[in-house]
Amino acid sequence: MPKPDSGQTGTEGHIQAADPALVTSVGPARVADADPAALSAAGPAPVADANPVPLAAARRVGFLLTLVLGGLTALPPLSIDMYLPALPAVTESLGSPAATVQLTLTACLAGMALGQLVVGPMSDRWGRRRPLLIGMMVYVAATAICALAPTAELLIGFRLLQGLAGAAGIVIARAVVRDLYDGVEMARFFSTLMLISGVAPIIAPLIGGQVLRITDWRGIFVVLTVVGIVLTLVAAKWLHETLPPEKRHSGGVGEALRTMRGLLSDRVFTGYTLTGGLSFAALFAYISASPFVVQEIYGASPQTFSLLFGVNSVGLIAVGQINGKMLVGRVSLDKALGFGLGVITLAATALLLMTAGVFGKVGLLPVAAGLFVLMSAMGLAMPNTNALALMRTRHAAGSASALIGTSSFLIGAVASPLVGIAGEATAVPMAVVQLTCALGAVGCFLGLCRPWQRRAAAV
């Protein structure tokens, strides 16, 4: 089995080689020694010995590809965040305690984590399109059934199935990016995806809050079913195959396990994977706890909660775009990631001090400000950990993407119920979980990734 690539590439971005048929349908091909700014502006470039693709066509294909992949990566926040304003209503409607209803989030996250372990290797063996379309169709069916669930236990079960199927969109979108891009161009593309997929956390709670004004929580799953149908049709039409047959793995489960073991034996890849997973867990601690913290503890309405959630998501998107447009190619990805982790840790510390009453009784505004800073700093942590981890491997992008996603969702699923361990009257558990995860992410970054050693070796 080929070994993972060595560390981060230089400042010049590359786009992976593709066969000529893929160039005409997808766009990107390998371009060596190209100016990153020109590549970013013009989008995917044609192979030198293939028929040239007109600049306008390249831009159009690149834009469509970005929209499709952005929609697929937006599916998880849509599935989770649109449902958040309804958590108190679900608790009352199904007559279940808040901790049980929060397990509907945990089940969806766990499903997305486990599903990626299956879909990732499948996509390395059979290509990207077939596993994606099958997963999307199952997602649509599971989401429709969620709207009819009569008990919390059944809702938890179908949310698990929804997550298992929805994992296809997450893992394959990352694998497609790795198929087509390399180096700083990959980091830029991930930041661009955040602009699209980041809109989902902004509009999802707002849509959820408005749906609750005209119907009950079941209507949210009806809306998600429609979104799933649209994404399935769009992917079927516009997302072409990006993994040529000669680059696919022919082995079965044994080879998939050996591939994942080889990836995990790379200390740096594992370090970035865990760093990203723990950062995501700090984010999901906020996602899971904020409906109760903002609405139950601070007395805000579902609409006010949706507005605050949207503002925080704007911060994440804005910082993500600063990362992609201004920092990538000028500042090393490790430095940007390290700064982001530091800000996340400081914000989590401030939230713990405020919620524990160290500064006396504080209102919603200071807590919301702390959450805004924490969310915004995720715009540096999330795209850079993905890019730095995927730069370590070219031979098994699907399996690598699965490991990255699985770690994030599994750690997030563990963190989710912990935020409600002390009941609904205090936000201290949320802050404790966030700070613990942030410190863990810093520890993995410093202890496993050790970017200063790779810089010294490069010199």
Short mmCIF file of C-alpha atoms in Angstrom, two decimals, residues 192-422:
data_model
loop_
_atom_site.label_atom_id
_atom_site.label_comp_id
_atom_site.label_asym_id
_atom_site.label_seq_id
_atom_site.Cartn_x
_atom_site.Cartn_y
_atom_site.Cartn_z
CA THR A 192 -14.99 28.51 -0.29
CA LEU A 193 -17.14 25.54 0.65
CA MET A 194 -17.55 27.10 4.08
CA LEU A 195 -19.08 30.16 2.45
CA ILE A 196 -21.82 27.99 0.95
CA SER A 197 -22.24 25.35 3.62
CA GLY A 198 -21.90 28.03 6.29
CA VAL A 199 -25.10 29.66 5.06
CA ALA A 200 -26.97 26.58 6.29
CA PRO A 201 -26.39 27.26 10.02
CA ILE A 202 -27.60 30.83 9.45
CA ILE A 203 -30.82 30.04 7.64
CA ALA A 204 -31.57 26.64 9.23
CA PRO A 205 -32.62 27.88 12.71
CA LEU A 206 -34.39 30.84 11.09
CA ILE A 207 -36.35 28.48 8.84
CA GLY A 208 -36.97 26.17 11.78
CA GLY A 209 -38.28 29.04 13.88
CA GLN A 210 -40.59 30.21 11.11
CA VAL A 211 -41.85 26.67 10.46
CA LEU A 212 -42.76 26.46 14.16
CA ARG A 213 -44.92 29.56 13.74
CA ILE A 214 -47.18 27.84 11.21
CA THR A 215 -46.93 24.16 12.20
CA ASP A 216 -45.30 21.88 14.76
CA TRP A 217 -41.86 20.29 14.86
CA ARG A 218 -42.88 17.57 12.39
CA GLY A 219 -43.10 20.18 9.65
CA ILE A 220 -39.34 20.71 9.99
CA PHE A 221 -38.72 17.16 8.84
CA VAL A 222 -41.07 17.67 5.93
CA VAL A 223 -38.95 20.63 4.83
CA LEU A 224 -35.76 18.56 5.24
CA THR A 225 -37.29 15.82 3.09
CA VAL A 226 -37.88 18.32 0.29
CA VAL A 227 -34.30 19.63 0.64
CA GLY A 228 -32.98 16.07 0.42
CA ILE A 229 -34.95 15.39 -2.76
CA VAL A 230 -33.63 18.56 -4.40
CA LEU A 231 -30.01 17.78 -3.45
CA THR A 232 -30.35 14.23 -4.79
CA LEU A 233 -31.62 15.46 -8.15
CA VAL A 234 -28.94 18.17 -8.38
CA ALA A 235 -26.13 15.74 -7.54
CA ALA A 236 -27.43 13.21 -10.05
CA LYS A 237 -27.36 15.82 -12.81
CA TRP A 238 -24.27 17.91 -12.06
CA LEU A 239 -21.80 15.85 -10.00
CA HIS A 240 -19.79 13.72 -12.42
CA GLU A 241 -17.45 10.91 -11.42
CA THR A 242 -14.04 12.17 -10.24
CA LEU A 243 -12.29 8.89 -9.43
CA PRO A 244 -11.14 7.06 -12.62
CA PRO A 245 -11.51 3.24 -12.61
CA GLU A 246 -7.73 2.72 -12.68
CA LYS A 247 -7.37 4.63 -9.39
CA ARG A 248 -10.03 2.65 -7.51
CA HIS A 249 -9.29 0.01 -4.89
CA SER A 250 -10.35 -3.50 -5.85
CA GLY A 251 -10.04 -5.08 -2.41
CA GLY A 252 -12.79 -5.73 0.11
CA VAL A 253 -13.18 -5.06 3.81
CA GLY A 254 -9.68 -6.33 4.59
CA GLU A 255 -8.01 -3.84 2.28
CA ALA A 256 -10.21 -1.01 3.58
CA LEU A 257 -9.15 -1.80 7.15
CA ARG A 258 -5.48 -2.01 6.15
CA THR A 259 -5.77 1.34 4.39
CA MET A 260 -7.30 2.98 7.46
CA ARG A 261 -4.68 1.40 9.71
CA GLY A 262 -1.97 2.79 7.45
CA LEU A 263 -3.52 6.25 7.60
CA LEU A 264 -3.80 6.16 11.39
CA SER A 265 -0.17 5.02 11.68
CA ASP A 266 0.78 8.45 10.30
CA ARG A 267 1.19 10.44 13.50
CA VAL A 268 0.69 13.80 11.81
CA PHE A 269 -2.47 12.73 9.96
CA THR A 270 -3.89 11.35 13.22
CA GLY A 271 -2.93 14.55 15.02
CA TYR A 272 -4.78 16.78 12.57
CA THR A 273 -7.75 14.40 12.56
CA LEU A 274 -8.06 14.51 16.35
CA THR A 275 -7.45 18.26 16.45
CA GLY A 276 -10.31 18.80 14.01
CA GLY A 277 -12.56 16.33 15.84
CA LEU A 278 -12.06 17.98 19.23
CA SER A 279 -12.59 21.44 17.73
CA PHE A 280 -15.83 20.22 16.18
CA ALA A 281 -16.88 18.79 19.56
CA ALA A 282 -16.44 22.23 21.16
CA LEU A 283 -18.63 23.62 18.40
CA PHE A 284 -21.24 20.91 18.82
CA ALA A 285 -21.37 21.43 22.58
CA TYR A 286 -22.63 24.90 21.71
CA ILE A 287 -25.05 23.55 19.08
CA SER A 288 -26.53 21.01 21.47
CA ALA A 289 -26.78 23.22 24.55
CA SER A 290 -27.59 26.64 23.09
CA PRO A 291 -31.35 26.08 22.55
CA PHE A 292 -31.80 25.41 26.26
CA VAL A 293 -29.19 27.93 27.43
CA VAL A 294 -30.56 30.81 25.35
CA GLN A 295 -34.28 29.99 25.59
CA GLU A 296 -34.68 28.32 28.98
CA ILE A 297 -31.97 29.99 31.09
CA TYR A 298 -32.00 33.47 29.52
CA GLY A 299 -35.66 33.47 28.45
CA ALA A 300 -35.18 34.27 24.76
CA SER A 301 -37.83 33.36 22.18
CA PRO A 302 -37.19 30.78 19.44
CA GLN A 303 -36.91 33.65 16.95
CA THR A 304 -34.32 35.46 19.12
CA PHE A 305 -32.34 32.25 19.48
CA SER A 306 -32.44 31.77 15.70
CA LEU A 307 -31.18 35.32 15.18
CA LEU A 308 -28.28 34.88 17.60
CA PHE A 309 -27.39 31.54 16.04
CA GLY A 310 -27.39 33.16 12.61
CA VAL A 311 -25.11 36.00 13.77
CA ASN A 312 -22.63 33.48 15.16
CA SER A 313 -22.66 31.59 11.87
CA VAL A 314 -21.93 34.83 10.00
CA GLY A 315 -18.81 35.18 12.15
CA LEU A 316 -17.70 31.66 11.24
CA ILE A 317 -18.23 32.31 7.53
CA ALA A 318 -16.47 35.69 7.61
CA VAL A 319 -13.37 34.30 9.31
CA GLY A 320 -13.40 31.31 6.96
CA GLN A 321 -13.33 33.66 3.98
CA ILE A 322 -10.52 35.70 5.53
CA ASN A 323 -8.64 32.45 5.90
CA GLY A 324 -9.21 31.40 2.29
CA LYS A 325 -8.83 34.74 0.54
CA MET A 326 -6.19 36.50 2.65
CA LEU A 327 -4.23 34.05 4.81
CA VAL A 328 -3.81 30.91 2.68
CA GLY A 329 -0.66 31.27 0.60
CA ARG A 330 0.63 34.12 2.80
CA VAL A 331 0.58 32.52 6.25
CA SER A 332 1.28 28.85 6.82
CA LEU A 333 -1.81 26.75 7.49
CA ASP A 334 -0.30 25.59 10.78
CA LYS A 335 0.10 29.17 12.03
CA ALA A 336 -3.48 30.04 11.11
CA LEU A 337 -4.72 26.86 12.77
CA GLY A 338 -2.68 27.49 15.91
CA PHE A 339 -4.05 31.03 16.22
CA GLY A 340 -7.60 29.77 15.79
CA LEU A 341 -7.14 27.13 18.48
CA GLY A 342 -5.78 29.75 20.85
CA VAL A 343 -8.81 32.01 20.34
CA ILE A 344 -11.20 29.08 20.84
CA THR A 345 -9.48 28.21 24.12
CA LEU A 346 -9.63 31.80 25.39
CA ALA A 347 -13.32 32.12 24.45
CA ALA A 348 -14.18 28.84 26.19
CA THR A 349 -12.31 29.98 29.30
CA ALA A 350 -14.24 33.26 29.36
CA LEU A 351 -17.54 31.41 28.95
CA LEU A 352 -16.73 29.13 31.88
CA LEU A 353 -15.86 32.08 34.12
CA MET A 354 -19.10 33.88 33.16
CA THR A 355 -21.43 30.93 33.52
CA ALA A 356 -19.82 29.89 36.83
CA GLY A 357 -20.60 33.32 38.30
CA VAL A 358 -17.01 34.49 38.75
CA PHE A 359 -18.04 37.92 37.39
CA GLY A 360 -21.37 37.88 39.19
CA LYS A 361 -24.67 37.44 37.40
CA VAL A 362 -24.26 38.14 33.70
CA GLY A 363 -26.97 38.53 31.10
CA LEU A 364 -27.40 37.06 27.67
CA LEU A 365 -25.28 39.63 25.82
CA PRO A 366 -21.85 38.79 27.36
CA VAL A 367 -22.47 35.06 26.96
CA ALA A 368 -23.60 35.59 23.36
CA ALA A 369 -20.42 37.59 22.70
CA GLY A 370 -18.26 34.76 24.02
CA LEU A 371 -20.10 32.25 21.86
CA PHE A 372 -19.67 34.54 18.84
CA VAL A 373 -15.88 34.64 19.30
CA LEU A 374 -15.71 30.86 19.75
CA MET A 375 -17.84 30.21 16.65
CA SER A 376 -15.89 32.71 14.55
CA ALA A 377 -12.54 31.11 15.40
CA MET A 378 -13.88 27.84 13.98
CA GLY A 379 -13.43 29.49 10.58
CA LEU A 380 -9.67 29.07 11.08
CA ALA A 381 -9.74 25.63 12.69
CA MET A 382 -12.13 23.64 10.51
CA PRO A 383 -10.92 24.23 6.92
CA ASN A 384 -7.24 24.13 7.86
CA THR A 385 -7.42 20.85 9.80
CA ASN A 386 -9.26 19.24 6.86
CA ALA A 387 -6.72 20.49 4.33
CA LEU A 388 -3.65 19.64 6.43
CA ALA A 389 -4.91 16.12 7.13
CA LEU A 390 -5.88 15.39 3.52
CA MET A 391 -2.52 16.69 2.26
CA ARG A 392 -0.99 13.64 3.92
CA THR A 393 -2.67 11.22 1.50
CA ARG A 394 -3.48 10.94 -2.19
CA HIS A 395 -4.05 7.21 -2.52
CA ALA A 396 -7.22 6.82 -0.38
CA ALA A 397 -9.08 10.12 -0.21
CA GLY A 398 -12.39 8.42 0.59
CA SER A 399 -11.00 6.47 3.54
CA ALA A 400 -9.06 9.50 4.79
CA SER A 401 -12.18 11.67 4.53
CA ALA A 402 -14.15 9.00 6.39
CA LEU A 403 -11.66 8.95 9.27
CA ILE A 404 -11.69 12.76 9.51
CA GLY A 405 -15.47 12.93 9.52
CA THR A 406 -15.96 9.96 11.82
CA SER A 407 -13.67 11.37 14.48
CA SER A 408 -15.48 14.70 14.37
CA PHE A 409 -18.96 13.28 14.63
CA LEU A 410 -18.13 10.59 17.19
CA ILE A 411 -16.40 13.02 19.53
CA GLY A 412 -19.27 15.46 18.98
CA ALA A 413 -21.79 12.72 19.75
CA VAL A 414 -20.00 12.01 23.04
CA ALA A 415 -19.89 15.71 23.96
CA SER A 416 -23.55 16.33 23.14
CA PRO A 417 -25.25 14.64 26.14
CA LEU A 418 -22.59 15.89 28.58
CA VAL A 419 -23.76 19.50 28.19
CA GLY A 420 -27.08 18.63 29.88
CA ILE A 421 -25.66 16.48 32.65
CA ALA A 422 -26.45 19.09 35.34
#
